[in-house]
CSV table of C-alpha atoms in Angstrom, one decimal:
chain,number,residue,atom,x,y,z
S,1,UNK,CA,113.2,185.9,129.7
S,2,UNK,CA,113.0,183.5,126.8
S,3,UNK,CA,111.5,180.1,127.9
S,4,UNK,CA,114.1,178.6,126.0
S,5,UNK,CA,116.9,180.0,127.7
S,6,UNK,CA,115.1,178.9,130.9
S,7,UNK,CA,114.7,175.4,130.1
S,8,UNK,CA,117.7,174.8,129.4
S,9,UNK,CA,119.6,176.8,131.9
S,10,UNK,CA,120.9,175.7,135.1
S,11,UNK,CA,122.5,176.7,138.8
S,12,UNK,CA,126.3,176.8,137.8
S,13,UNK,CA,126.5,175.2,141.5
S,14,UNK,CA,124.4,172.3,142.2
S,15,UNK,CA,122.8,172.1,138.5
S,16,UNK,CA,118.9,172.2,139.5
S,17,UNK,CA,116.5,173.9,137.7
S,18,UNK,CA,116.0,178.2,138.2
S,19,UNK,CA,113.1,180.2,139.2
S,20,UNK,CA,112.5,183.3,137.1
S,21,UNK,CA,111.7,186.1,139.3
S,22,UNK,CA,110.0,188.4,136.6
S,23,UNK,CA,110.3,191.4,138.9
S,24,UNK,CA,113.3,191.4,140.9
S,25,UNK,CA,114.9,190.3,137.7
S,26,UNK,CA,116.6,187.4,139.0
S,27,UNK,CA,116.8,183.6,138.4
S,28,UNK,CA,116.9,181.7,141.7
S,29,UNK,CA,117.9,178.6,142.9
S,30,UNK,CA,116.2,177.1,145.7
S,31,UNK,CA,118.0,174.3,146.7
S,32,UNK,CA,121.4,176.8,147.4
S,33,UNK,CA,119.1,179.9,148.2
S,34,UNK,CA,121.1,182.1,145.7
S,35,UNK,CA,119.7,184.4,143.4
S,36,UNK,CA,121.3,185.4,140.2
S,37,UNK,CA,120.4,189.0,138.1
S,38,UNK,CA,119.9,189.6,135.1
S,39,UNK,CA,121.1,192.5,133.6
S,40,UNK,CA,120.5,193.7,129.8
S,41,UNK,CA,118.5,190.5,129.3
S,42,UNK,CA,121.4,188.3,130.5
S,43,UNK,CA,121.7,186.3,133.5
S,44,UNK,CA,124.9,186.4,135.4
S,45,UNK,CA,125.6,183.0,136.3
S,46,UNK,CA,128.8,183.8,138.5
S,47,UNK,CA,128.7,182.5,142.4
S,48,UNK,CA,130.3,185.6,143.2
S,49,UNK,CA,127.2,187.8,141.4
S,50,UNK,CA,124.9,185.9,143.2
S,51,UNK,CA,123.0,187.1,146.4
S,52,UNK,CA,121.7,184.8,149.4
S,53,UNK,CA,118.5,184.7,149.6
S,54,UNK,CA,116.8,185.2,153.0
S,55,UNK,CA,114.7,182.4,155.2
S,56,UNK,CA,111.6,184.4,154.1
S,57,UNK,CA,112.0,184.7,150.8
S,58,UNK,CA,113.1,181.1,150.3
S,59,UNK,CA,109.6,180.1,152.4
S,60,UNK,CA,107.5,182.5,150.3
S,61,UNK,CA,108.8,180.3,146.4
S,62,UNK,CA,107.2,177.7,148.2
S,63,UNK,CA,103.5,179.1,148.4
């Protein structure tokens, strides 16, 4: 993911700042608990593309 891209992106939802999640290949907002992919080196930004992200893994961005 370009570190460009990532500073200037933003949850289509509540506008805060993403989480790259090298490995899953997602972006991730914390403050709506959605995470977004990224496929072919572009994120989807779309609500409906999104996935909920579960009490756990919410609790394990903040460590």
């Amino acid at each position: 993911m370009d570190k460009k891209l990532l500073d200037i992106l933003a949850c289509p939802i509540c506008k805060s700042s993403l989480i790259y999640h090298k490995e899953q290949q997602e972006l991730i907002c914390k403050a709506d608990r959605l995470a977004f992919p990224i496929r072919d080196d572009i994120p989807v930004m779309l609500e409906d593309e999104a996935r909920e992200l579960s009490h756990e893994e919410v609790d394990a961005l903040r460590k």
